[in-house]
Short mmCIF file of C-alpha atoms in Angstrom, two decimals:
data_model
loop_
_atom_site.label_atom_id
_atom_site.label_comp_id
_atom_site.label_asym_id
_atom_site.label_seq_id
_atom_site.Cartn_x
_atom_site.Cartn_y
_atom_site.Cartn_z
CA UNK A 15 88.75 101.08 94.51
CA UNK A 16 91.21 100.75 97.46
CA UNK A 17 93.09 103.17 98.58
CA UNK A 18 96.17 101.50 97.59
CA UNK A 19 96.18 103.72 93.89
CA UNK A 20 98.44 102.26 91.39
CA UNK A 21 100.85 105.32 91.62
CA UNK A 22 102.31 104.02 88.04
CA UNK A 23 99.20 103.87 86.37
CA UNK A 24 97.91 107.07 86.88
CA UNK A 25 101.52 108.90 86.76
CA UNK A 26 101.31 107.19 82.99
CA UNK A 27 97.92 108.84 82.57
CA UNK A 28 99.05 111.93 83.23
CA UNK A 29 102.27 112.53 81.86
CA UNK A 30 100.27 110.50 78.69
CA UNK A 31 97.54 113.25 78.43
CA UNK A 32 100.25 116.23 78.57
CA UNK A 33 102.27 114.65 75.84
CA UNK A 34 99.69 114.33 73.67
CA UNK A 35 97.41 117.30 74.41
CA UNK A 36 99.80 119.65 75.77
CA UNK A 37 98.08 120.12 79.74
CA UNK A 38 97.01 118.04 82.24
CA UNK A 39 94.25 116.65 82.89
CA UNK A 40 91.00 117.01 85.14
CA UNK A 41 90.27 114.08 87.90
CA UNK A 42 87.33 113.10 86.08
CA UNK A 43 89.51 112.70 82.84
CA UNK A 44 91.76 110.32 85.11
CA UNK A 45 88.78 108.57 86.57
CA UNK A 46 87.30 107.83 83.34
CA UNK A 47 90.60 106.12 82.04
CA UNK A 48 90.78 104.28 85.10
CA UNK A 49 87.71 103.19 85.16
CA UNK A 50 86.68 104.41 88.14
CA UNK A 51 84.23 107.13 90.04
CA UNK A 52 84.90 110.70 89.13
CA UNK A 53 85.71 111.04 93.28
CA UNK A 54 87.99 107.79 93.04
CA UNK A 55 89.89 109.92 90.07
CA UNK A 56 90.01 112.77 92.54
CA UNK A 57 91.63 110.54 95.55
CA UNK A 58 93.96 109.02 93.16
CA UNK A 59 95.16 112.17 91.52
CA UNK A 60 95.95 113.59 95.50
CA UNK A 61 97.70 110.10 96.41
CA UNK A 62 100.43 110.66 93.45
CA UNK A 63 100.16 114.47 94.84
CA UNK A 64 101.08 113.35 97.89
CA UNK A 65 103.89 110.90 96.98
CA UNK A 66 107.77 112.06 96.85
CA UNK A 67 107.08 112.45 93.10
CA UNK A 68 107.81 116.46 92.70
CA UNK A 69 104.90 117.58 91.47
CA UNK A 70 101.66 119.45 93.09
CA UNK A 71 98.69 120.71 92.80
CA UNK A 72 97.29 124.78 92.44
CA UNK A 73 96.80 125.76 95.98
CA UNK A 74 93.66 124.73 97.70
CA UNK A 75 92.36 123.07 94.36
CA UNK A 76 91.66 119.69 92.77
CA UNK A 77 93.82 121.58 89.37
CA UNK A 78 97.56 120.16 88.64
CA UNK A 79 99.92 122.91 88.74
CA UNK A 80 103.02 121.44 87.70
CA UNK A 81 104.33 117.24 86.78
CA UNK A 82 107.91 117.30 85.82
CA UNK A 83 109.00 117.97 83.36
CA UNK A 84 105.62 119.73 82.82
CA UNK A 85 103.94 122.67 83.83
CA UNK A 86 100.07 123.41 83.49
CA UNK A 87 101.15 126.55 83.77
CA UNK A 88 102.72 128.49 81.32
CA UNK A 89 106.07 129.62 81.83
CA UNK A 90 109.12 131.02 79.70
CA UNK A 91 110.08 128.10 78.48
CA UNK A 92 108.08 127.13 75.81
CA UNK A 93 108.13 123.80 74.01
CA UNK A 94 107.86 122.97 70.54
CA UNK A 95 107.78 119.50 69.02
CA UNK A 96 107.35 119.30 65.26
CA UNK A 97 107.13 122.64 64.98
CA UNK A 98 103.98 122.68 67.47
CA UNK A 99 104.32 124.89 70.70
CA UNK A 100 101.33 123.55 73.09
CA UNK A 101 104.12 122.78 76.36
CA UNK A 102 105.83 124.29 79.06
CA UNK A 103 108.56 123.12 80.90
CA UNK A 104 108.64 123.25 84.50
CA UNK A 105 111.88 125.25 84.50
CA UNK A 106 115.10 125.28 82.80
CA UNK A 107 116.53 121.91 83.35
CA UNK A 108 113.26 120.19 83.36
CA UNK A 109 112.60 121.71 79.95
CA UNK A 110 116.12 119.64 78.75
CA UNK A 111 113.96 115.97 79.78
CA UNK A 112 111.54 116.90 77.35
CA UNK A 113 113.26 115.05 74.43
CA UNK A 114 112.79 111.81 76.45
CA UNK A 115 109.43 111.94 75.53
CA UNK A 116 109.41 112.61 72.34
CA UNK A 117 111.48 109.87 70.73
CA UNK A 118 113.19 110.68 67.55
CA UNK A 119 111.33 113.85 67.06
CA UNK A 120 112.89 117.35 67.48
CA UNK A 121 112.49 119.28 70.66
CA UNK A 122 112.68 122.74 70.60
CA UNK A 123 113.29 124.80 73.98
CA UNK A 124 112.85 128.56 73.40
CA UNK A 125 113.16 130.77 76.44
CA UNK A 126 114.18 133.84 77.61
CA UNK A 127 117.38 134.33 79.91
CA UNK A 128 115.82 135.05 84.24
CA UNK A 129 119.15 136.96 84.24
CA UNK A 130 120.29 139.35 80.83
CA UNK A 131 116.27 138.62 79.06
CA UNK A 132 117.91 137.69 75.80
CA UNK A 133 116.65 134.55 73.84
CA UNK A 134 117.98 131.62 74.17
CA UNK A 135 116.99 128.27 72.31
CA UNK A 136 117.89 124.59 72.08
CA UNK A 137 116.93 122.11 69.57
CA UNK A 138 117.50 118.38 70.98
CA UNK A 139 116.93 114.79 69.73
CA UNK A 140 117.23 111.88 71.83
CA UNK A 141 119.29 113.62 74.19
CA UNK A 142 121.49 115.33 71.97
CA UNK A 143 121.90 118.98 71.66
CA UNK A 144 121.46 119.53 67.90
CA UNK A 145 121.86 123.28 68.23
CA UNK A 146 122.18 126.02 71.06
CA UNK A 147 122.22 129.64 70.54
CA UNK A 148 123.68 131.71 72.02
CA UNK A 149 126.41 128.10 72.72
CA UNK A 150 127.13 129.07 75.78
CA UNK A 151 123.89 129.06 78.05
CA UNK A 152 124.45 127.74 81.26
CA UNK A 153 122.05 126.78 84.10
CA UNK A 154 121.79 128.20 87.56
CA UNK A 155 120.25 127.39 90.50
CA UNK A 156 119.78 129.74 93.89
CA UNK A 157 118.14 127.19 96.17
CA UNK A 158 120.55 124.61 97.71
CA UNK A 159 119.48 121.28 96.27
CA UNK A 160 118.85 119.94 100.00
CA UNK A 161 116.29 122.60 99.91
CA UNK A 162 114.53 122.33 96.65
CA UNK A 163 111.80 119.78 98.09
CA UNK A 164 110.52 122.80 100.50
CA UNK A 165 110.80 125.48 98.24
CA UNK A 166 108.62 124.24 95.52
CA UNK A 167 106.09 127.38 94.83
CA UNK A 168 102.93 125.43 95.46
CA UNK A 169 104.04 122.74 97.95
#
């Protein structure tokens, strides 16, 4: 294999294997659906690291740490989809694009508030908010956006 990676194919791989097993996968996992060399897997996963795409890697590791709107991770905001809870969202407004990815099922966002630590949760559909409690959660951000590329926590 080149090292001109087909940045599309193996994003699809990726955000493929967390949708339907609920993490990412290893570089040999990638490799073997590409066909290629476990260590061609392991290039290819660190040229979409190394793109603009926000995501990235654990430090000093071959690991994925967190591909929008995943996180390998777990965090507080925990995803259900038919009832199932096997995701985390990478933070609070990522955890909203989850219903893009799960077309015509019902996303459940269940997470508890950074500032007051109260529970908050969201059922959507296709983009629509079918319920919100409490109704009026509202999102917050404390890095400037023209900063958000340098802050990421593993960058």
């Amino acid at each position: 294999m080149s090292e001109n990676f087909d940045l599309d194919r193996i994003y699809f791989i990726i955000r493929e294997h967390f949708r339907e097993e609920g993490h990412a996968p290893h570089y040999t996992e990638i490799a073997s659906e590409m066909g290629v060399s476990p260590e061609e897997g392991r290039q290819a996963l660190h040229a979409l690291m190394d793109s603009p795409f926000p995501c990235w890697l654990h430090p000093d590791t071959d690991y994925i740490a967190s591909f929008p709107p995943f996180s390998n991770i777990p965090t507080q905001y925990h995803i259900k989809v038919g009832g199932v809870q096997k995701w985390f969202a990478q933070c609070g407004f990522e955890s909203l694009a989850m219903c893009w990815l799960f077309p015509g099922e019902r996303v459940e966002i269940e997470a508890l508030c950074l500032s007051s630590g109260e529970p908050m949760r969201i059922e959507m559909r296709d983009g629509e908010v079918l319920s919100a409690e409490p109704d009026t959660i509202r999102g917050y951000v404390s890095v400037p956006f023209r900063e958000w590329r340098a802050n990421l926590p593993f960058a």
